[in-house]
CSV table of C-alpha atoms in Angstrom, one decimal:
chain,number,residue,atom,x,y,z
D,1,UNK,CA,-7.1,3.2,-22.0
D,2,UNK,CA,-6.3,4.5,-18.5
D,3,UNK,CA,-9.3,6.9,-18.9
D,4,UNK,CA,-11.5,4.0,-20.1
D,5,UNK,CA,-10.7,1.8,-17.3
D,6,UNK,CA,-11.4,4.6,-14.7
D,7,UNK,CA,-14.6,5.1,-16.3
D,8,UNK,CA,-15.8,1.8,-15.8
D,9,UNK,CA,-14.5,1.2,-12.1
D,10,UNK,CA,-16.7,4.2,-11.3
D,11,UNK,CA,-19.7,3.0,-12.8
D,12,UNK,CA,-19.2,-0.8,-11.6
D,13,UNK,CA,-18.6,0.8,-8.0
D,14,UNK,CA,-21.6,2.7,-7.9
D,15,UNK,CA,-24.2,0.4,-9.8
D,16,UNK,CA,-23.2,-2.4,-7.8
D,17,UNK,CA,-24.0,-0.8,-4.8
D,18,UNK,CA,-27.4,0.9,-5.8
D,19,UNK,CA,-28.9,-2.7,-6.7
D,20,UNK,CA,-28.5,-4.0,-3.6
D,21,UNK,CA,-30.1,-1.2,-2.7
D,22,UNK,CA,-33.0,-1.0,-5.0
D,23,UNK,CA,-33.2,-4.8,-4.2
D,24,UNK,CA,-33.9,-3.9,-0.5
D,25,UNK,CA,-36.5,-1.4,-1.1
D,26,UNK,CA,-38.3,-4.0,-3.4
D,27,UNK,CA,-38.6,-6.2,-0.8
D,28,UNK,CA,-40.2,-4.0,1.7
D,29,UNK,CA,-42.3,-2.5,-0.7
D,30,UNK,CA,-42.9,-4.9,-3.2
D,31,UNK,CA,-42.9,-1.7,-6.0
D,32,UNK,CA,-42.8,-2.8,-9.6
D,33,UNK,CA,-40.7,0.2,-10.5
D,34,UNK,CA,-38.5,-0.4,-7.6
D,35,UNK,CA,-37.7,-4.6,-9.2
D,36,UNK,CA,-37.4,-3.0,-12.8
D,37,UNK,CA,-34.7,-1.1,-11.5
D,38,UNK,CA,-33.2,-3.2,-9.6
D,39,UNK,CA,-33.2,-5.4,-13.0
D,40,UNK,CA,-31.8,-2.0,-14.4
D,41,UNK,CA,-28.7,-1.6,-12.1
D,42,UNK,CA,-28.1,-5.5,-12.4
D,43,UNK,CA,-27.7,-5.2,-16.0
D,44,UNK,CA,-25.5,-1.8,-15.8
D,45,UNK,CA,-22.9,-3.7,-13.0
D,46,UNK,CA,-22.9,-6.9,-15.0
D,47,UNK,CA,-22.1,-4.7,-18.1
D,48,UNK,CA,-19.1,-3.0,-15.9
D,49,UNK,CA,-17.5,-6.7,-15.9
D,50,UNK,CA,-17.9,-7.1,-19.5
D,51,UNK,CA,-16.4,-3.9,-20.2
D,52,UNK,CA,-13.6,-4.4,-18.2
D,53,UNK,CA,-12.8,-7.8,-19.8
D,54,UNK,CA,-13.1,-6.2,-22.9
D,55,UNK,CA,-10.1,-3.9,-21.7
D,56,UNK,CA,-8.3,-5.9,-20.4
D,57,UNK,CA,-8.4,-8.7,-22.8
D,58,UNK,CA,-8.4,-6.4,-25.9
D,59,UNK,CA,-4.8,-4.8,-24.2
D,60,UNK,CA,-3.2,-8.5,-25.0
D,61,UNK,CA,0.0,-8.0,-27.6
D,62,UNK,CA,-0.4,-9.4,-30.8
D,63,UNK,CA,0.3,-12.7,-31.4
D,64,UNK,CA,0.5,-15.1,-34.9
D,65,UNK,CA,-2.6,-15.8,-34.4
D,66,UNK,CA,-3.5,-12.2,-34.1
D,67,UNK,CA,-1.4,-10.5,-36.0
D,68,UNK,CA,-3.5,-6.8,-35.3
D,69,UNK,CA,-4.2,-7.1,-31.9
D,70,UNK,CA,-6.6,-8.1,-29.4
D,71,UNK,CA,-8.7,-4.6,-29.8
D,72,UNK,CA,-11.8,-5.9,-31.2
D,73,UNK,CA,-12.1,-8.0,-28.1
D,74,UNK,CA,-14.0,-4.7,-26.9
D,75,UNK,CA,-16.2,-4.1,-29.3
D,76,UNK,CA,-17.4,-8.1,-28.8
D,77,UNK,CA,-17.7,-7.5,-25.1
D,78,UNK,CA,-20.0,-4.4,-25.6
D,79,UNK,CA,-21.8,-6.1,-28.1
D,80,UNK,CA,-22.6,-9.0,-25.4
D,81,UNK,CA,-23.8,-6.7,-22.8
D,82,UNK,CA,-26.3,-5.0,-25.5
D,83,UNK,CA,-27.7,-8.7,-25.9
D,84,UNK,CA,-27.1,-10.9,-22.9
D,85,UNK,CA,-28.0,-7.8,-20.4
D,86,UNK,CA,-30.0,-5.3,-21.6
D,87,UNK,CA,-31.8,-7.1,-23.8
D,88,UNK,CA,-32.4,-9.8,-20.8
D,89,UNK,CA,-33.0,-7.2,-17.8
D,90,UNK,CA,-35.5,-4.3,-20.4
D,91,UNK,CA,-37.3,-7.6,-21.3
D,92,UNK,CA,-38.1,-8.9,-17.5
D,93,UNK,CA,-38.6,-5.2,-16.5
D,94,UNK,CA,-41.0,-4.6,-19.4
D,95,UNK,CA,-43.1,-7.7,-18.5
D,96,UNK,CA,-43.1,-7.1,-14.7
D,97,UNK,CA,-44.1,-4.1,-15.4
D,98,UNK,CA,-47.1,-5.2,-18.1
D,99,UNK,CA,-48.3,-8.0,-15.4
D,100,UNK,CA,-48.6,-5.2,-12.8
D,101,UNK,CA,-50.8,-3.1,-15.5
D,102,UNK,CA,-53.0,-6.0,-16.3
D,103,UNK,CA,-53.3,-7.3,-12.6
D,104,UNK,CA,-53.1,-4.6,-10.5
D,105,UNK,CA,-52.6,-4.9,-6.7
D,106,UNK,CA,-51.9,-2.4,-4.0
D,107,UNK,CA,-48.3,-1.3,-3.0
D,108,UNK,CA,-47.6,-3.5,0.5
D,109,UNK,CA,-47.0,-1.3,3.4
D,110,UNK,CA,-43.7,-2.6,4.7
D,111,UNK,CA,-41.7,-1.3,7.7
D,112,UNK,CA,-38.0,-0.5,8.5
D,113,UNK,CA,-36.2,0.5,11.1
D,114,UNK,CA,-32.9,2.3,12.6
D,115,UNK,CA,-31.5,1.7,15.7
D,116,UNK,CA,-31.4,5.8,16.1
D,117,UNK,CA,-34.6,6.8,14.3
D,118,UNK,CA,-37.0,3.3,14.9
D,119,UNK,CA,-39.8,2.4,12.8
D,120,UNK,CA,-40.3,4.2,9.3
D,121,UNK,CA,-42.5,3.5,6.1
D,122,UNK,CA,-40.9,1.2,4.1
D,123,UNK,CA,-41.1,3.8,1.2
D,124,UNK,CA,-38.8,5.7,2.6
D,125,UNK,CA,-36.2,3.8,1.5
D,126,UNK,CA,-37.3,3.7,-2.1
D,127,UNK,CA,-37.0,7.0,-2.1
D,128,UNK,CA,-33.5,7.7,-0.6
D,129,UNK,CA,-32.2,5.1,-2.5
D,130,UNK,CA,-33.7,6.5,-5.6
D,131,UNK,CA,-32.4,9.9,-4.5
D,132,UNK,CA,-29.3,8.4,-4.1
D,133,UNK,CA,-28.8,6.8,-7.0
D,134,UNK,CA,-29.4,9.6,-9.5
D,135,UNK,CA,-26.4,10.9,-7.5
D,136,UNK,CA,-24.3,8.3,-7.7
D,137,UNK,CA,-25.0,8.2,-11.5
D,138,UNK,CA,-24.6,11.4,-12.0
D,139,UNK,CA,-20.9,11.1,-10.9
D,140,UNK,CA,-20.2,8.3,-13.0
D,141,UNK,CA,-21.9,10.1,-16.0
D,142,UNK,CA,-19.6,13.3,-15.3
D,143,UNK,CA,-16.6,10.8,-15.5
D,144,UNK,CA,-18.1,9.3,-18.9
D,145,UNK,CA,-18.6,12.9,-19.9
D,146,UNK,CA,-15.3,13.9,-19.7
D,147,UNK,CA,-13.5,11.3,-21.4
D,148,UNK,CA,-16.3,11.9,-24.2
D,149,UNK,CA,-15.5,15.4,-24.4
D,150,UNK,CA,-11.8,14.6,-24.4
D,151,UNK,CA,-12.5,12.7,-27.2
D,152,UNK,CA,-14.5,15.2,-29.2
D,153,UNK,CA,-11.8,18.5,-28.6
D,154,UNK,CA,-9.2,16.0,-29.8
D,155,UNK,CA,-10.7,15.1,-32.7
D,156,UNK,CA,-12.7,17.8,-33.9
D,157,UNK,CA,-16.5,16.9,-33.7
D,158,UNK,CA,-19.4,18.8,-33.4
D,159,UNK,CA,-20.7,17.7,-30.5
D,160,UNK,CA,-22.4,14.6,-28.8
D,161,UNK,CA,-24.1,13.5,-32.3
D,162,UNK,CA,-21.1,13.8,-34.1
D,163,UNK,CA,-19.4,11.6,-31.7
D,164,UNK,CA,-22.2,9.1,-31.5
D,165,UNK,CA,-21.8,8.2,-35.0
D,166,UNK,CA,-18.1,8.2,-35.1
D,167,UNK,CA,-16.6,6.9,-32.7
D,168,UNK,CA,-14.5,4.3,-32.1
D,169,UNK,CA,-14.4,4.2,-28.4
D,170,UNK,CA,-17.4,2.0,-27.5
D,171,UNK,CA,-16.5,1.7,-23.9
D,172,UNK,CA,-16.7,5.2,-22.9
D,173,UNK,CA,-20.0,5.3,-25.1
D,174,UNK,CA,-21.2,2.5,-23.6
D,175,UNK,CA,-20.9,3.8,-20.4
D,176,UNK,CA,-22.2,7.9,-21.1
D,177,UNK,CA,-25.3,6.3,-22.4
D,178,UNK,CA,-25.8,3.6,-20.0
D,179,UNK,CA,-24.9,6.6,-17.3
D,180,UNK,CA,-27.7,9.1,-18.7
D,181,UNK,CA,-30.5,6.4,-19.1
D,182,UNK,CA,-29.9,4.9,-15.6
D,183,UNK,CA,-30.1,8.6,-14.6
D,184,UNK,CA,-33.5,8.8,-16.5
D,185,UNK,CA,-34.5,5.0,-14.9
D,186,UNK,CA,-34.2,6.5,-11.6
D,187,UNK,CA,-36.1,9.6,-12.0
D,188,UNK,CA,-38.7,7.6,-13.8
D,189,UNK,CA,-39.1,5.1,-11.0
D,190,UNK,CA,-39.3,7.9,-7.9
D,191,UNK,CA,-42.2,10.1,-9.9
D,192,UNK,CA,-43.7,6.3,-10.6
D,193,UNK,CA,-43.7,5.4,-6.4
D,194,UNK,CA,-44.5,9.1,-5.4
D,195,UNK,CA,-47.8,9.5,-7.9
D,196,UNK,CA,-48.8,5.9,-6.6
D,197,UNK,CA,-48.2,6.3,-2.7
D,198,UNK,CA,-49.8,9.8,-2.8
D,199,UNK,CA,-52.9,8.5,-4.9
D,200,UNK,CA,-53.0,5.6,-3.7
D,201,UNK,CA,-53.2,4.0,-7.8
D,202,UNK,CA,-50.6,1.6,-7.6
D,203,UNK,CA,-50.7,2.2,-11.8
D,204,UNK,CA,-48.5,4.6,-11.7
D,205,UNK,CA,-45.5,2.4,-10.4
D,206,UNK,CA,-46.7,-0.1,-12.7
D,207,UNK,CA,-46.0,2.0,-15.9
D,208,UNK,CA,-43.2,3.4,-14.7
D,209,UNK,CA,-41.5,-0.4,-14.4
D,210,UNK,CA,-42.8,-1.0,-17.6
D,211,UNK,CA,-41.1,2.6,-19.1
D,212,UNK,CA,-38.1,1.7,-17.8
D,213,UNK,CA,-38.0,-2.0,-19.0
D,214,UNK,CA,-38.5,-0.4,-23.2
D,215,UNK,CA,-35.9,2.1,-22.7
D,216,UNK,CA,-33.6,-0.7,-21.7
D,217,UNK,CA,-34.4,-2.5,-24.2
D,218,UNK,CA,-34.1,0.8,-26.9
D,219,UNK,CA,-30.9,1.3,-25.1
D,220,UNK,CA,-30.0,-2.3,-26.3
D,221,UNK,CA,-31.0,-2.3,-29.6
D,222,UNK,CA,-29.0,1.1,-30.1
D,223,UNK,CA,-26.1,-0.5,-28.6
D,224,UNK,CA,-25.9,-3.6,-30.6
D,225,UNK,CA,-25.8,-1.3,-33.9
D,226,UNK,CA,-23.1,0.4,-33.1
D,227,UNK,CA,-20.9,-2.4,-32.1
D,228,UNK,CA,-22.4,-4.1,-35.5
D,229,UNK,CA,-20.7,-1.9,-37.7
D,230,UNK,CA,-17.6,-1.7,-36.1
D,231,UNK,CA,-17.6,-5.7,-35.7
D,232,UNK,CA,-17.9,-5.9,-39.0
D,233,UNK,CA,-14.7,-3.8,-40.0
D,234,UNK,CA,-16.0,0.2,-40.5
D,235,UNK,CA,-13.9,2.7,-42.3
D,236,UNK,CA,-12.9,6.2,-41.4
D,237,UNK,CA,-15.9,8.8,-41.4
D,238,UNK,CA,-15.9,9.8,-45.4
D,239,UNK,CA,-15.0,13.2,-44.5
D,240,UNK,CA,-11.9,12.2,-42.7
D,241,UNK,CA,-10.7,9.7,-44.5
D,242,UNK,CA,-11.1,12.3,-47.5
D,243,UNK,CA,-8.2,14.6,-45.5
D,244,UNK,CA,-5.9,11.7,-45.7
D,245,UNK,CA,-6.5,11.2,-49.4
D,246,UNK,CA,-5.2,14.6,-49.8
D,247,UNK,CA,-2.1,14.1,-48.4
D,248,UNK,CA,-1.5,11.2,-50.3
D,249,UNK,CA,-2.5,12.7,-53.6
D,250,UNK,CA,-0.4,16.5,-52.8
D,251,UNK,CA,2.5,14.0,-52.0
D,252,UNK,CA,5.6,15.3,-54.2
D,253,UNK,CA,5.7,12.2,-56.7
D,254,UNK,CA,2.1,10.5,-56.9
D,255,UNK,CA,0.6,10.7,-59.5
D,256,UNK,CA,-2.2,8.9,-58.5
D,257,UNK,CA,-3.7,6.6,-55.6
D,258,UNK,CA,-5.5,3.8,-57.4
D,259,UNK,CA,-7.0,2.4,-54.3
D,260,UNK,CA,-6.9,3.8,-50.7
D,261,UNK,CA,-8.9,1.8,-47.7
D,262,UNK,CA,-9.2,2.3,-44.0
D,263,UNK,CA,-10.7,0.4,-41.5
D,264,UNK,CA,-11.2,-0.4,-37.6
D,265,UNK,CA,-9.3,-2.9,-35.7
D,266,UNK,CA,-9.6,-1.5,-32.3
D,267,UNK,CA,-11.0,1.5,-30.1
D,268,UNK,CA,-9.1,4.2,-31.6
D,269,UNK,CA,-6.8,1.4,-33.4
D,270,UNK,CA,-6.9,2.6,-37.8
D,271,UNK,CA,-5.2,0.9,-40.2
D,272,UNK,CA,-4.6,2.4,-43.6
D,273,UNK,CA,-3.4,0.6,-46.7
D,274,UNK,CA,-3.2,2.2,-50.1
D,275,UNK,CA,-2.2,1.1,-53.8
D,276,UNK,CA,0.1,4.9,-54.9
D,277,UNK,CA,0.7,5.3,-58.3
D,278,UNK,CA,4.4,7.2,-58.2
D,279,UNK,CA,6.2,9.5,-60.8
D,280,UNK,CA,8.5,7.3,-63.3
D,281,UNK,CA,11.5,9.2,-62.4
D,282,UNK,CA,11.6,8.1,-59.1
D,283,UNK,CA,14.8,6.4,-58.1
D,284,UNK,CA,14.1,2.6,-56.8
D,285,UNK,CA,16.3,2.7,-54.1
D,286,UNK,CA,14.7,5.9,-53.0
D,287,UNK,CA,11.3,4.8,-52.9
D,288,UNK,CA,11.6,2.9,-49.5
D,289,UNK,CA,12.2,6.2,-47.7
D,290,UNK,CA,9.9,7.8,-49.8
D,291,UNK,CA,6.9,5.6,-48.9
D,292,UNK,CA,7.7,5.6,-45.2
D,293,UNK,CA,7.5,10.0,-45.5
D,294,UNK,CA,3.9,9.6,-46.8
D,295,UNK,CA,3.4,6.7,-43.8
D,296,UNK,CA,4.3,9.1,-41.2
D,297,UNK,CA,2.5,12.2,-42.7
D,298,UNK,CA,-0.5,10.1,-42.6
D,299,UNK,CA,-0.1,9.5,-39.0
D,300,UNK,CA,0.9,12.8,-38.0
D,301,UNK,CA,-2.7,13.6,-39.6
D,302,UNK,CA,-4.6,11.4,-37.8
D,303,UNK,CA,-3.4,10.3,-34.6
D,304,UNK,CA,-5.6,6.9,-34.6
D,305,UNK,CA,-3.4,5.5,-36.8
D,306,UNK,CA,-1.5,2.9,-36.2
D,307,UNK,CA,-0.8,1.1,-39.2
D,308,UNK,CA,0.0,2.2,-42.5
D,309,UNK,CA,0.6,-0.2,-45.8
D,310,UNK,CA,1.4,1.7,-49.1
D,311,UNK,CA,1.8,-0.6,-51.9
D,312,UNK,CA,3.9,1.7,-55.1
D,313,UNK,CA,3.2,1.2,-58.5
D,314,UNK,CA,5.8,2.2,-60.5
């Protein structure tokens, strides 16, 4: 959770201060690239705040009402900022970025100044504040990147695909992707205001806006599925969940597991239950300890475990 949190703090700090930013070089320069992504790192520091009430809220100790926890509170958070942000800042960033296709009109010239250096093209600051942000995102994306690759040593995966499709962990997932595409929104938007200052074409910035308003809202959709099936109560990956069948069914004394389910209740937060068909001979006031041996193997197995029901049938 620790590693979660940092990830978001590091991503909140650094969005929130490249859309004031982008928001400046907007105004002197009136670029349609330069609003979309200033729309763009709206969207990623409002998603930071959802992210972190997801957290925090999904850290709350189970109650009555909840007997399993708070942990889904995340995957409900993550599934808001897919709809509420993305979905809201690719869609204005899209249609800027159309309207400036269809009625084109020349980039203004604005001015800035510094006290030590004077008067400069306005540009200017698009650029360094582009510059800047890729790296700025390119240190919260190496944060990301590290908790996800903590996450895929642990457990075994593949790689970054694997990962993708199993995990549990929506925050840091969340975050990697948003990290990477507001990466690719920023390089999108400089080539954009470059191409169209240096040909004068102001089509250039125009497409990129509109570029970077779809993959938003790509980035959206994406997100929203994989908060979907983990809203709606996914299992273990089959092959996993296969290695835990086997340790019921090599158990000394089953003879057979008429039923075995597993499902999400949290980032990284399993629960198991199974229906264990045990040997005859078994004594009854044995079978107490007996059931909590196969509970613990389970959990020694996989470490996202955290609560095991076996129901013996005798």
């Amino acid at each position: 959770m620790a590693g979660n949190r940092s990830v978001v703090i590091a991503a909140l700090i650094a969005n929130g201060a490249i859309a004031i930013l982008k928001f400046a070089g907007f105004l002197l320069t009136g670029s349609a690239a330069m609003l979309s992504e200033t729309y763009h790192s709206i969207s990623d520091t409002g998603n930071q705040i959802f992210l972190l009430i997801g957290i925090r809220y999904g850290g709350k100790e189970a109650s009555r009402d909840h007997p399993f926890g708070y942990g889904k509170a995340q995957f409900f958070y993550s599934f808001l900022v897919s709809v509420l942000l993305f979905g809201i800042a690719g869609w204005e960033s899209a249609k800027h970025g159309y309207n400036a296709i269809v009625n084109p009109h020349a980039a203004e010239v604005g001015q800035a100044s510094l006290p030590v250096i004077g008067s400069f093209p306005g540009v200017w600051v698009n650029y360094v504040v582009l510059v800047g942000a890729i790296v700025f995102e390119s240190y919260a994306l190496k944060k990301a990147n590290d908790e996800m690759s903590r996450q895929i040593d642990e457990h075994g995966w593949s790689g970054y695909r694997e990962a993708f499709r199993k995990t549990s962990d929506v925050t840091t997932l969340t975050a990697l992707t948003e990290d990477t595409i507001a990466m690719a929104g920023a390089g999108i938007a400089l080539f954009g205001v470059f191409l169209s200052r240096y040909t004068g074409n102001p089509l250039y910035d125009a497409v990129a806006a509109l570029l970077i308003g779809l993959m938003l809202m790509g980035f959206a959709i994406a997100l929203a599925w994989e908060n979907k099936r983990l809203l709606l109560g996914e299992s273990l990956p089959a092959d996993e969940e296969r290695k835990l069948r086997e340790v019921v069914a090599g158990w000394d004394g089953v003879e057979e597991i008429v039923d075995f389910r597993t499902v999400y209740f949290g980032p990284e937060q399993l629960l198991v239950t199974a229906d264990v068909a045990l040997d005859a001979g078994l004594e009854t006031e044995d079978i107490d300890d007996y059931i909590s041996e196969i509970e613990n193997a389970l959990m020694e197995t996989q470490p996202q475990i955290r609560k095991v029901y076996i129901e013996p049938e005798v």
